[in-house]
PDB file of C-alpha atoms in Angstrom:
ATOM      1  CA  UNK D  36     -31.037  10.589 -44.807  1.00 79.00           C
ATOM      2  CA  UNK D  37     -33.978   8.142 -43.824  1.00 84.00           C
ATOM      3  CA  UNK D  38     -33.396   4.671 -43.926  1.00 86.00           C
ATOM      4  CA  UNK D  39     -36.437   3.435 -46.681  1.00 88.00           C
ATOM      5  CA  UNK D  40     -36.240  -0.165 -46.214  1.00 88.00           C
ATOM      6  CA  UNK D  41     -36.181  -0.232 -42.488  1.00 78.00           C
ATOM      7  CA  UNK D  42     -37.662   3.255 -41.227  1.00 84.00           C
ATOM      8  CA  UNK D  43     -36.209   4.517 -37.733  1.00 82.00           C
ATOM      9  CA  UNK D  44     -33.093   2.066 -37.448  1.00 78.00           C
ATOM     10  CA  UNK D  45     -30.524   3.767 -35.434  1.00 77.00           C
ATOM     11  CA  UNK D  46     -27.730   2.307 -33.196  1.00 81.00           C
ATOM     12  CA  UNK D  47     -28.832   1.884 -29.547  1.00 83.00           C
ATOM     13  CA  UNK D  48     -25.347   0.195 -28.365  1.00 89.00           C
ATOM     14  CA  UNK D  49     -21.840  -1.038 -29.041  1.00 89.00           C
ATOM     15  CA  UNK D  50     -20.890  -4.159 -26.729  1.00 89.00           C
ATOM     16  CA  UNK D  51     -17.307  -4.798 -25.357  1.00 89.00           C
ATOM     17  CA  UNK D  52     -15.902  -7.949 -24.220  1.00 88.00           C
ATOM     18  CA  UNK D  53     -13.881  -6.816 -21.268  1.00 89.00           C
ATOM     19  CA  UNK D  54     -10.917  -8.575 -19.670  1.00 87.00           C
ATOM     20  CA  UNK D  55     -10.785  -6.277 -16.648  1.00 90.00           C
ATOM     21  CA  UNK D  56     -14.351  -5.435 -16.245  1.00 93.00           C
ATOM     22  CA  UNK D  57     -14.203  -3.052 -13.426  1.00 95.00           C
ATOM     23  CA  UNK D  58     -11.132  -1.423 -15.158  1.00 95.00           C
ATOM     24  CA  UNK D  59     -13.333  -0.778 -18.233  1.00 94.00           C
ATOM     25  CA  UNK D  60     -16.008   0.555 -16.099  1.00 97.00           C
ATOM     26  CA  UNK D  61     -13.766   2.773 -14.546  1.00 97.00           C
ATOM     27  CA  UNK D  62     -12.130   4.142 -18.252  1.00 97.00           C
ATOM     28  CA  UNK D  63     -15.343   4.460 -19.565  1.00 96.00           C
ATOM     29  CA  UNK D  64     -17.959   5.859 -16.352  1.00 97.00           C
ATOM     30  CA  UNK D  65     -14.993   7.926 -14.685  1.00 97.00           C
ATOM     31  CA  UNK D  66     -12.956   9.036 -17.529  1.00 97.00           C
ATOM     32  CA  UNK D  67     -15.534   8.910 -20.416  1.00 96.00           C
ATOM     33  CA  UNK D  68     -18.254  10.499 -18.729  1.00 97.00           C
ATOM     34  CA  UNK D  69     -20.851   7.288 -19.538  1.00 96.00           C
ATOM     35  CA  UNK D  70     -23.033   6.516 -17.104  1.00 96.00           C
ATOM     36  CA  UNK D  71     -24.408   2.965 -15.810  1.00 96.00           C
ATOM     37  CA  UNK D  72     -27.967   2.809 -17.031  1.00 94.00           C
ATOM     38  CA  UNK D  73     -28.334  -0.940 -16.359  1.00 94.00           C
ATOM     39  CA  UNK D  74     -26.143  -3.733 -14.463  1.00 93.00           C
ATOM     40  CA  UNK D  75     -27.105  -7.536 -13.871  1.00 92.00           C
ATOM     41  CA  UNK D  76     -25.571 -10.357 -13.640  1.00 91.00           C
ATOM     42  CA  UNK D  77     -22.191 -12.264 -10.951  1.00 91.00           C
ATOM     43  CA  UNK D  78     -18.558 -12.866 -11.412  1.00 90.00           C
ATOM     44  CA  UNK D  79     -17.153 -13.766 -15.012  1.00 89.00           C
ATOM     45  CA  UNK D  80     -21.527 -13.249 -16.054  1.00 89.00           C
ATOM     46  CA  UNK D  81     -21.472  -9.624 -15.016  1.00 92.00           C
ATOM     47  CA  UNK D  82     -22.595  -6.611 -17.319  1.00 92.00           C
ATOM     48  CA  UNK D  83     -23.659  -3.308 -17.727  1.00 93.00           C
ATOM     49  CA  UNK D  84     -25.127  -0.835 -20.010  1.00 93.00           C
ATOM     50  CA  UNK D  85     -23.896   2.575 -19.826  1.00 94.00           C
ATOM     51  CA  UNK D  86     -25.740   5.586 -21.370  1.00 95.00           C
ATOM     52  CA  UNK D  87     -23.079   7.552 -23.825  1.00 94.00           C
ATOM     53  CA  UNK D  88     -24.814  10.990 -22.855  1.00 92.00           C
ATOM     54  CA  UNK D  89     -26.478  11.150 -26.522  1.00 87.00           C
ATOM     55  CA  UNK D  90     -29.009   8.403 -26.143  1.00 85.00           C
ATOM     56  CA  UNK D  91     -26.730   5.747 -27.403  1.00 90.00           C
ATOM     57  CA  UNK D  92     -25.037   2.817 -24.917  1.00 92.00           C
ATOM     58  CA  UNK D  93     -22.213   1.260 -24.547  1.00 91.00           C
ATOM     59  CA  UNK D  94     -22.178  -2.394 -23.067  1.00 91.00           C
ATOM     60  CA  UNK D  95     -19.335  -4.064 -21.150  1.00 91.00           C
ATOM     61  CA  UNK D  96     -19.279  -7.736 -20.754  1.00 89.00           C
ATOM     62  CA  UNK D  97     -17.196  -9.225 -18.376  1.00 91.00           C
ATOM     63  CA  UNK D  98     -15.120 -12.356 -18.717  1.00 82.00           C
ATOM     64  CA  UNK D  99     -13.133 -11.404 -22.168  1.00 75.00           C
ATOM     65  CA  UNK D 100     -10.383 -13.066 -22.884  1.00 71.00           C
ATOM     66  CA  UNK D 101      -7.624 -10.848 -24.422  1.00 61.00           C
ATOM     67  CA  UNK D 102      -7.243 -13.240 -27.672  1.00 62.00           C
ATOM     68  CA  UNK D 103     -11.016 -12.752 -29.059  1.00 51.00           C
ATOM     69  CA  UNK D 104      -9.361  -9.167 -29.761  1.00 53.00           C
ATOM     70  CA  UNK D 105      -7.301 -10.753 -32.365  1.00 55.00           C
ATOM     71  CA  UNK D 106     -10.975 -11.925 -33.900  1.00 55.00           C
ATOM     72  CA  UNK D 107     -12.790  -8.849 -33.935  1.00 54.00           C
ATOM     73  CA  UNK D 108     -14.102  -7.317 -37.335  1.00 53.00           C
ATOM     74  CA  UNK D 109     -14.529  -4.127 -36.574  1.00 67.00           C
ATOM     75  CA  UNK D 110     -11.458  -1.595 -36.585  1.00 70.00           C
ATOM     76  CA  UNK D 111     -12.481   0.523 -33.947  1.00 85.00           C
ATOM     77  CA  UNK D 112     -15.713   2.429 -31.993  1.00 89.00           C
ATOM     78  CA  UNK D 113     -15.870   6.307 -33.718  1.00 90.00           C
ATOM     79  CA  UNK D 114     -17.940   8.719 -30.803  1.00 92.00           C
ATOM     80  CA  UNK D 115     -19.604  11.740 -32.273  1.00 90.00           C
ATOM     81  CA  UNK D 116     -18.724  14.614 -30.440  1.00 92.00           C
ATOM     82  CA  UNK D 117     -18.503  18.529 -30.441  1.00 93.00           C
ATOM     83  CA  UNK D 118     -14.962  18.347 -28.859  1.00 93.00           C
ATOM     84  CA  UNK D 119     -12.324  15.317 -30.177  1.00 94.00           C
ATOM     85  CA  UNK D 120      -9.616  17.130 -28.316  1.00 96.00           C
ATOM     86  CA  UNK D 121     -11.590  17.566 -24.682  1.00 95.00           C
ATOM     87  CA  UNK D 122     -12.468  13.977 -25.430  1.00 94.00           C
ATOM     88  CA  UNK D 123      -8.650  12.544 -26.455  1.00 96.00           C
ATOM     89  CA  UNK D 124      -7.309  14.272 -23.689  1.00 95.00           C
ATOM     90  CA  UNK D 125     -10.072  12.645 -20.919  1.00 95.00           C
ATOM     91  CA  UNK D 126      -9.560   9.291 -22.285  1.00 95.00           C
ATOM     92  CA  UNK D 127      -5.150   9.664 -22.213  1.00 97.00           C
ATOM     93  CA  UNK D 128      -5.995  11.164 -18.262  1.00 96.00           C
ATOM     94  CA  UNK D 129      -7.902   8.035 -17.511  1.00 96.00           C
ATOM     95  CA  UNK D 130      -5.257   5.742 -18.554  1.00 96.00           C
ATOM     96  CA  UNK D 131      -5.896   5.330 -22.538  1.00 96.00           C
ATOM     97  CA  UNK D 132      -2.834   5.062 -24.838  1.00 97.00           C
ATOM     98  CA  UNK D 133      -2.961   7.669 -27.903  1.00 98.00           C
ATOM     99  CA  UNK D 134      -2.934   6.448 -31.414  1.00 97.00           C
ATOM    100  CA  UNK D 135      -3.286   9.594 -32.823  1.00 97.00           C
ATOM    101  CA  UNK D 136      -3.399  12.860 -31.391  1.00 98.00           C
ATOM    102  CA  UNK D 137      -6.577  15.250 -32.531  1.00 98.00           C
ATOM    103  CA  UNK D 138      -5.984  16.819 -36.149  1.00 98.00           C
ATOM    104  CA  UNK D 139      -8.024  17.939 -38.412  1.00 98.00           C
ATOM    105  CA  UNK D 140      -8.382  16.631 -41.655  1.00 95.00           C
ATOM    106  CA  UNK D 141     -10.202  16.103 -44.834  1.00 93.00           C
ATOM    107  CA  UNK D 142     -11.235  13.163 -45.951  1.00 90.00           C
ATOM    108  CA  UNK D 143     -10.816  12.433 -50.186  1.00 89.00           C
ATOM    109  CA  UNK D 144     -14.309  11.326 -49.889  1.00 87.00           C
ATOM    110  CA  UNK D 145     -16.954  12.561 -53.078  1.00 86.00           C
ATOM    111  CA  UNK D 146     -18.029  15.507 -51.857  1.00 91.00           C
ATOM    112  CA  UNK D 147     -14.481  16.274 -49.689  1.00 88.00           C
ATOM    113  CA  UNK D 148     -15.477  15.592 -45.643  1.00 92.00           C
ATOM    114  CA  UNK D 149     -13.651  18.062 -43.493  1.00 95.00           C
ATOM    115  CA  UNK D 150     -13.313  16.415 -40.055  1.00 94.00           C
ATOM    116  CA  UNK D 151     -11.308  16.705 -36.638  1.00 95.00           C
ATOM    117  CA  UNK D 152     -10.601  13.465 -35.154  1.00 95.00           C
ATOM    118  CA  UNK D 153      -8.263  11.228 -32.440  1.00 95.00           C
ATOM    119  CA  UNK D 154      -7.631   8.404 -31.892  1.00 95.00           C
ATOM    120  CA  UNK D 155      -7.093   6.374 -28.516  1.00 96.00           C
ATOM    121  CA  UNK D 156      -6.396   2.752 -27.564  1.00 95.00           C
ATOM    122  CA  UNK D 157      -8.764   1.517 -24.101  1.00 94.00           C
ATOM    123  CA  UNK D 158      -8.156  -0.697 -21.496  1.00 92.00           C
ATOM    124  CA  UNK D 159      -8.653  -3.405 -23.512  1.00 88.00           C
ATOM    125  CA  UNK D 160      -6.880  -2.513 -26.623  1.00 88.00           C
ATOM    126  CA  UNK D 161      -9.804  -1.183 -28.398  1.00 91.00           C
ATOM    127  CA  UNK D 162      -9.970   1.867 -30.794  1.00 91.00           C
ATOM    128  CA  UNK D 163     -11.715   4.614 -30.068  1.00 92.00           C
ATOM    129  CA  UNK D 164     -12.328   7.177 -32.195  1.00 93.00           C
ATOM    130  CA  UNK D 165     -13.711  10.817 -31.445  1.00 93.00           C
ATOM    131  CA  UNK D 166     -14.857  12.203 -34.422  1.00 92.00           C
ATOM    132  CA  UNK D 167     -16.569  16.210 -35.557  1.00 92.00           C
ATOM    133  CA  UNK D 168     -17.565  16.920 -39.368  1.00 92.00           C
ATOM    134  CA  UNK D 169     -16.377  20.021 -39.673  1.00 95.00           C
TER     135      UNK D 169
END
């Protein structure tokens, strides 16, 4: 469905406040699959931008502090994929804790939304979500 007040909005990125950068790199380049599209900055000012494989990023900030989790709004990070259970099971190798293991399910939504999803917890306590409409 098109967007008719702003045409062509998408999501280019989510953005991560990391408290073990390079750990988060790791999780998410080496275990993930995302690849490092753009890196700048030194020290507790370092970032990078990492290509999901779709088209969409994912930034990593370095210098988090492990209490700004406590003020985050959002519940957790939901990735599109083909394959929740390929993807659960990449993210628990590279050191992710599960949440919930891949099941599918259908959402009491208006019409009903068939889906197959799991949940995992990153390196930095985040939710991630791997998600198929069935």
């Amino acid at each position: 469905m098109a967007n008719k007040k702003i045409p062509n909005i998408g999501v280019h990125h989510l953005a991560l406040s990391a408290v073990d950068f390079d750990k988060s790199i790791k999780f998410y380049t080496e275990g993930l699959g995302f690849e490092i599209v753009a890196e700048w900055g030194e020290g507790a000012g370092r970032a990078a931008l990492l290509d999901i494989g779709s088209g969409s990023h994912f930034e990593i900030f370095a210098n988090g502090n492990s209490n700004e989790q406590q003020d985050v709004k959002f519940v957790h990070f939901a990735f599109a994929t083909t394959n929740p259970d390929l993807a659960y099971e990449n993210a628990l190798a590279a050191g992710a804790a599960s949440q919930m293991e891949p099941q599918s399910l259908e959402i009491p939504a208006n019409p009903a939304l068939p889906v197959r999803i799991a949940f995992v917890r990153g390196p930095d306590g985040e939710v991630l979500e791997f998600f198929k409409v069935l």
